[in-house]
């Protein structure tokens, strides 16, 4: 929701009790309001789903002695995912993004693109090149971002979706996954 003009998660936003000024609480901007402070996030979650936010493999998975499937990852490879997997899909970043306001049907928005970059960066995922190509094909999905960075400024988890989007654009331009 939007508290005193800032998109945030209510459980993380302290209320200033040392002032007589009223705290203003409104629904997330540029979203259809279902009722009171509840907005319709159907499109937001469909865009998230469209980046296929799960591990995809081409090769056969190793099986351990106990019959479990394992996708080993070194501590260094795992560290590359820090700042990418912590997103809680609160939609604060997407609803703060002017590019998303103007093109929410085509532009996937900061949250979905942060998650897309998370999977492209994952050493266990073997579809990085395909993921980048799929995002760049429609141009609107990825390249509508104008680096305004409202997404980064408003993220209640202090993540940097703008940096992830920039890195994804760079990967596409260099032809690398």
mmCIF file of C-alpha atoms in Angstrom:
data_model
loop_
_atom_site.group_PDB
_atom_site.id
_atom_site.type_symbol
_atom_site.label_atom_id
_atom_site.label_comp_id
_atom_site.label_asym_id
_atom_site.label_seq_id
_atom_site.Cartn_x
_atom_site.Cartn_y
_atom_site.Cartn_z
ATOM 1 C CA UNK A 1 0.000 0.000 0.000
ATOM 2 C CA UNK A 2 0.957 3.618 -0.218
ATOM 3 C CA UNK A 3 1.682 5.166 3.188
ATOM 4 C CA UNK A 4 2.279 8.908 3.296
ATOM 5 C CA UNK A 5 2.966 8.897 -0.437
ATOM 6 C CA UNK A 6 5.463 6.016 -0.428
ATOM 7 C CA UNK A 7 4.737 2.503 -1.706
ATOM 8 C CA UNK A 8 5.673 0.114 1.072
ATOM 9 C CA UNK A 9 4.645 -2.920 3.065
ATOM 10 C CA UNK A 10 2.572 -1.833 6.066
ATOM 11 C CA UNK A 11 4.220 -4.252 8.487
ATOM 12 C CA UNK A 12 7.620 -2.672 7.789
ATOM 13 C CA UNK A 13 6.576 0.983 7.934
ATOM 14 C CA UNK A 14 6.679 2.525 11.408
ATOM 15 C CA UNK A 15 3.991 5.072 12.160
ATOM 16 C CA UNK A 16 5.323 8.376 13.441
ATOM 17 C CA UNK A 17 3.689 8.788 16.836
ATOM 18 C CA UNK A 18 5.617 11.927 17.761
ATOM 19 C CA UNK A 19 3.555 14.181 15.537
ATOM 20 C CA UNK A 20 -0.037 15.279 15.364
ATOM 21 C CA UNK A 21 -0.049 14.945 11.566
ATOM 22 C CA UNK A 22 -2.326 12.284 10.157
ATOM 23 C CA UNK A 23 -0.864 9.250 8.404
ATOM 24 C CA UNK A 24 -2.335 8.794 4.931
ATOM 25 C CA UNK A 25 -2.869 5.215 3.766
ATOM 26 C CA UNK A 26 -4.030 4.549 0.193
ATOM 27 C CA UNK A 27 -4.040 1.555 -2.162
ATOM 28 C CA UNK A 28 -1.091 0.953 -4.471
ATOM 29 C CA UNK A 29 -1.255 3.520 -7.280
ATOM 30 C CA UNK A 30 -2.201 2.735 -10.873
ATOM 31 C CA UNK A 31 -3.926 -0.520 -9.974
ATOM 32 C CA UNK A 32 -7.602 -1.396 -10.097
ATOM 33 C CA UNK A 33 -9.028 -1.145 -6.583
ATOM 34 C CA UNK A 34 -11.136 -4.155 -5.644
ATOM 35 C CA UNK A 35 -12.225 -2.780 -2.280
ATOM 36 C CA UNK A 36 -10.808 -0.369 0.288
ATOM 37 C CA UNK A 37 -7.015 -0.907 0.168
ATOM 38 C CA UNK A 38 -7.165 -4.153 -1.832
ATOM 39 C CA UNK A 39 -5.937 -3.927 -5.435
ATOM 40 C CA UNK A 40 -6.229 -6.468 -8.230
ATOM 41 C CA UNK A 41 -2.776 -8.016 -8.708
ATOM 42 C CA UNK A 42 -3.871 -10.612 -11.276
ATOM 43 C CA UNK A 43 -1.938 -9.031 -14.143
ATOM 44 C CA UNK A 44 1.105 -8.476 -11.917
ATOM 45 C CA UNK A 45 1.229 -12.179 -10.999
ATOM 46 C CA UNK A 46 0.609 -13.266 -14.600
ATOM 47 C CA UNK A 47 3.615 -11.203 -15.654
ATOM 48 C CA UNK A 48 5.651 -12.836 -12.893
ATOM 49 C CA UNK A 49 4.554 -16.277 -14.087
ATOM 50 C CA UNK A 50 5.487 -15.391 -17.686
ATOM 51 C CA UNK A 51 9.209 -15.268 -16.804
ATOM 52 C CA UNK A 52 8.958 -18.926 -15.729
ATOM 53 C CA UNK A 53 10.355 -18.398 -12.224
ATOM 54 C CA UNK A 54 11.607 -21.914 -11.668
ATOM 55 C CA UNK A 55 14.742 -23.916 -12.321
ATOM 56 C CA UNK A 56 14.921 -25.276 -15.874
ATOM 57 C CA UNK A 57 17.411 -27.953 -16.878
ATOM 58 C CA UNK A 58 18.470 -29.533 -20.165
ATOM 59 C CA UNK A 59 20.733 -32.176 -18.646
ATOM 60 C CA UNK A 60 19.717 -35.001 -16.386
ATOM 61 C CA UNK A 61 19.736 -34.223 -12.686
ATOM 62 C CA UNK A 62 22.181 -36.053 -10.400
ATOM 63 C CA UNK A 63 20.548 -38.456 -7.983
ATOM 64 C CA UNK A 64 22.009 -38.957 -4.518
ATOM 65 C CA UNK A 65 22.290 -42.288 -2.689
ATOM 66 C CA UNK A 66 18.983 -41.638 -0.951
ATOM 67 C CA UNK A 67 17.218 -41.106 -4.270
ATOM 68 C CA UNK A 68 17.027 -37.327 -3.933
ATOM 69 C CA UNK A 69 17.722 -35.130 -6.921
ATOM 70 C CA UNK A 70 20.456 -32.586 -6.405
ATOM 71 C CA UNK A 71 21.519 -29.407 -8.170
ATOM 72 C CA UNK A 72 24.867 -28.609 -6.579
ATOM 73 C CA UNK A 73 26.004 -25.004 -6.378
ATOM 74 C CA UNK A 74 29.211 -23.559 -4.962
ATOM 75 C CA UNK A 75 29.064 -20.879 -2.239
ATOM 76 C CA UNK A 76 30.447 -18.362 -4.771
ATOM 77 C CA UNK A 77 27.720 -19.199 -7.302
ATOM 78 C CA UNK A 78 25.082 -18.993 -4.577
ATOM 79 C CA UNK A 79 26.382 -15.579 -3.456
ATOM 80 C CA UNK A 80 25.619 -14.188 -6.943
ATOM 81 C CA UNK A 81 21.916 -14.622 -6.154
ATOM 82 C CA UNK A 82 22.011 -12.360 -3.094
ATOM 83 C CA UNK A 83 19.803 -9.347 -3.675
ATOM 84 C CA UNK A 84 17.769 -11.214 -6.297
ATOM 85 C CA UNK A 85 15.864 -13.988 -4.525
ATOM 86 C CA UNK A 86 14.636 -11.927 -1.559
ATOM 87 C CA UNK A 87 11.804 -10.216 -3.460
ATOM 88 C CA UNK A 88 8.456 -10.779 -1.726
ATOM 89 C CA UNK A 89 6.291 -9.809 -4.740
ATOM 90 C CA UNK A 90 4.640 -6.920 -2.907
ATOM 91 C CA UNK A 91 4.326 -4.892 -6.160
ATOM 92 C CA UNK A 92 5.708 -1.720 -4.550
ATOM 93 C CA UNK A 93 8.390 -1.388 -7.232
ATOM 94 C CA UNK A 94 6.114 -2.004 -10.199
ATOM 95 C CA UNK A 95 3.459 0.413 -8.994
ATOM 96 C CA UNK A 96 6.115 3.101 -8.419
ATOM 97 C CA UNK A 97 7.455 2.737 -11.969
ATOM 98 C CA UNK A 98 6.238 5.286 -14.564
ATOM 99 C CA UNK A 99 7.183 2.912 -17.391
ATOM 100 C CA UNK A 100 4.891 0.315 -15.824
ATOM 101 C CA UNK A 101 2.084 2.854 -15.407
ATOM 102 C CA UNK A 102 2.182 3.740 -19.092
ATOM 103 C CA UNK A 103 2.735 0.238 -20.506
ATOM 104 C CA UNK A 104 1.590 -2.292 -17.917
ATOM 105 C CA UNK A 105 0.105 -4.561 -20.595
ATOM 106 C CA UNK A 106 3.445 -5.022 -22.385
ATOM 107 C CA UNK A 107 6.235 -4.034 -19.973
ATOM 108 C CA UNK A 108 6.772 -6.771 -17.393
ATOM 109 C CA UNK A 109 7.795 -4.360 -14.679
ATOM 110 C CA UNK A 110 10.636 -4.342 -12.172
ATOM 111 C CA UNK A 111 9.495 -7.249 -9.983
ATOM 112 C CA UNK A 112 9.076 -9.745 -12.836
ATOM 113 C CA UNK A 113 12.350 -8.647 -14.436
ATOM 114 C CA UNK A 114 14.212 -8.920 -11.122
ATOM 115 C CA UNK A 115 12.984 -12.509 -10.867
ATOM 116 C CA UNK A 116 13.886 -13.189 -14.490
ATOM 117 C CA UNK A 117 17.429 -11.991 -13.831
ATOM 118 C CA UNK A 118 17.558 -14.155 -10.713
ATOM 119 C CA UNK A 119 17.037 -17.257 -12.867
ATOM 120 C CA UNK A 120 19.391 -16.082 -15.615
ATOM 121 C CA UNK A 121 22.066 -15.607 -12.916
ATOM 122 C CA UNK A 122 21.505 -19.018 -11.327
ATOM 123 C CA UNK A 123 24.361 -21.378 -12.243
ATOM 124 C CA UNK A 124 22.022 -24.384 -11.957
ATOM 125 C CA UNK A 125 19.620 -23.077 -14.605
ATOM 126 C CA UNK A 126 20.521 -24.130 -18.154
ATOM 127 C CA UNK A 127 18.118 -21.865 -20.059
ATOM 128 C CA UNK A 128 19.764 -18.489 -19.438
ATOM 129 C CA UNK A 129 20.229 -17.606 -23.112
ATOM 130 C CA UNK A 130 16.667 -18.630 -23.947
ATOM 131 C CA UNK A 131 15.305 -16.602 -21.045
ATOM 132 C CA UNK A 132 17.175 -13.458 -22.123
ATOM 133 C CA UNK A 133 16.099 -13.930 -25.743
ATOM 134 C CA UNK A 134 12.447 -14.416 -24.779
ATOM 135 C CA UNK A 135 12.477 -11.165 -22.804
ATOM 136 C CA UNK A 136 14.151 -9.200 -25.580
ATOM 137 C CA UNK A 137 11.963 -10.507 -28.436
ATOM 138 C CA UNK A 138 8.994 -8.296 -27.748
ATOM 139 C CA UNK A 139 11.142 -5.235 -26.937
ATOM 140 C CA UNK A 140 8.360 -3.975 -24.673
ATOM 141 C CA UNK A 141 8.901 -6.673 -22.053
ATOM 142 C CA UNK A 142 12.430 -5.537 -21.185
ATOM 143 C CA UNK A 143 13.362 -2.365 -23.022
ATOM 144 C CA UNK A 144 10.478 -0.171 -21.822
ATOM 145 C CA UNK A 145 12.493 0.451 -18.653
ATOM 146 C CA UNK A 146 13.887 3.991 -18.750
ATOM 147 C CA UNK A 147 16.089 3.660 -15.642
ATOM 148 C CA UNK A 148 14.067 6.139 -13.621
ATOM 149 C CA UNK A 149 14.903 3.922 -10.611
ATOM 150 C CA UNK A 150 11.705 4.582 -8.683
ATOM 151 C CA UNK A 151 11.574 0.822 -8.219
ATOM 152 C CA UNK A 152 14.859 0.756 -6.336
ATOM 153 C CA UNK A 153 13.963 3.794 -4.237
ATOM 154 C CA UNK A 154 10.686 2.296 -3.027
ATOM 155 C CA UNK A 155 11.603 -1.373 -2.488
ATOM 156 C CA UNK A 156 10.833 -2.242 1.158
ATOM 157 C CA UNK A 157 13.459 -5.027 1.037
ATOM 158 C CA UNK A 158 16.168 -2.619 -0.239
ATOM 159 C CA UNK A 159 16.636 -4.599 -3.450
ATOM 160 C CA UNK A 160 17.802 -3.038 -6.720
ATOM 161 C CA UNK A 161 15.479 -4.065 -9.574
ATOM 162 C CA UNK A 162 16.909 -1.299 -11.784
ATOM 163 C CA UNK A 163 20.388 -2.848 -11.599
ATOM 164 C CA UNK A 164 18.975 -6.278 -12.471
ATOM 165 C CA UNK A 165 17.143 -4.835 -15.483
ATOM 166 C CA UNK A 166 20.281 -3.019 -16.607
ATOM 167 C CA UNK A 167 22.317 -6.223 -16.272
ATOM 168 C CA UNK A 168 19.690 -8.132 -18.275
ATOM 169 C CA UNK A 169 19.845 -5.537 -21.066
ATOM 170 C CA UNK A 170 23.641 -5.796 -21.072
ATOM 171 C CA UNK A 171 23.488 -9.591 -21.313
ATOM 172 C CA UNK A 172 21.134 -9.309 -24.268
ATOM 173 C CA UNK A 173 23.280 -6.741 -26.054
ATOM 174 C CA UNK A 174 26.426 -8.819 -25.521
ATOM 175 C CA UNK A 175 24.630 -11.986 -26.616
ATOM 176 C CA UNK A 176 25.367 -13.780 -23.346
ATOM 177 C CA UNK A 177 23.077 -15.594 -20.940
#
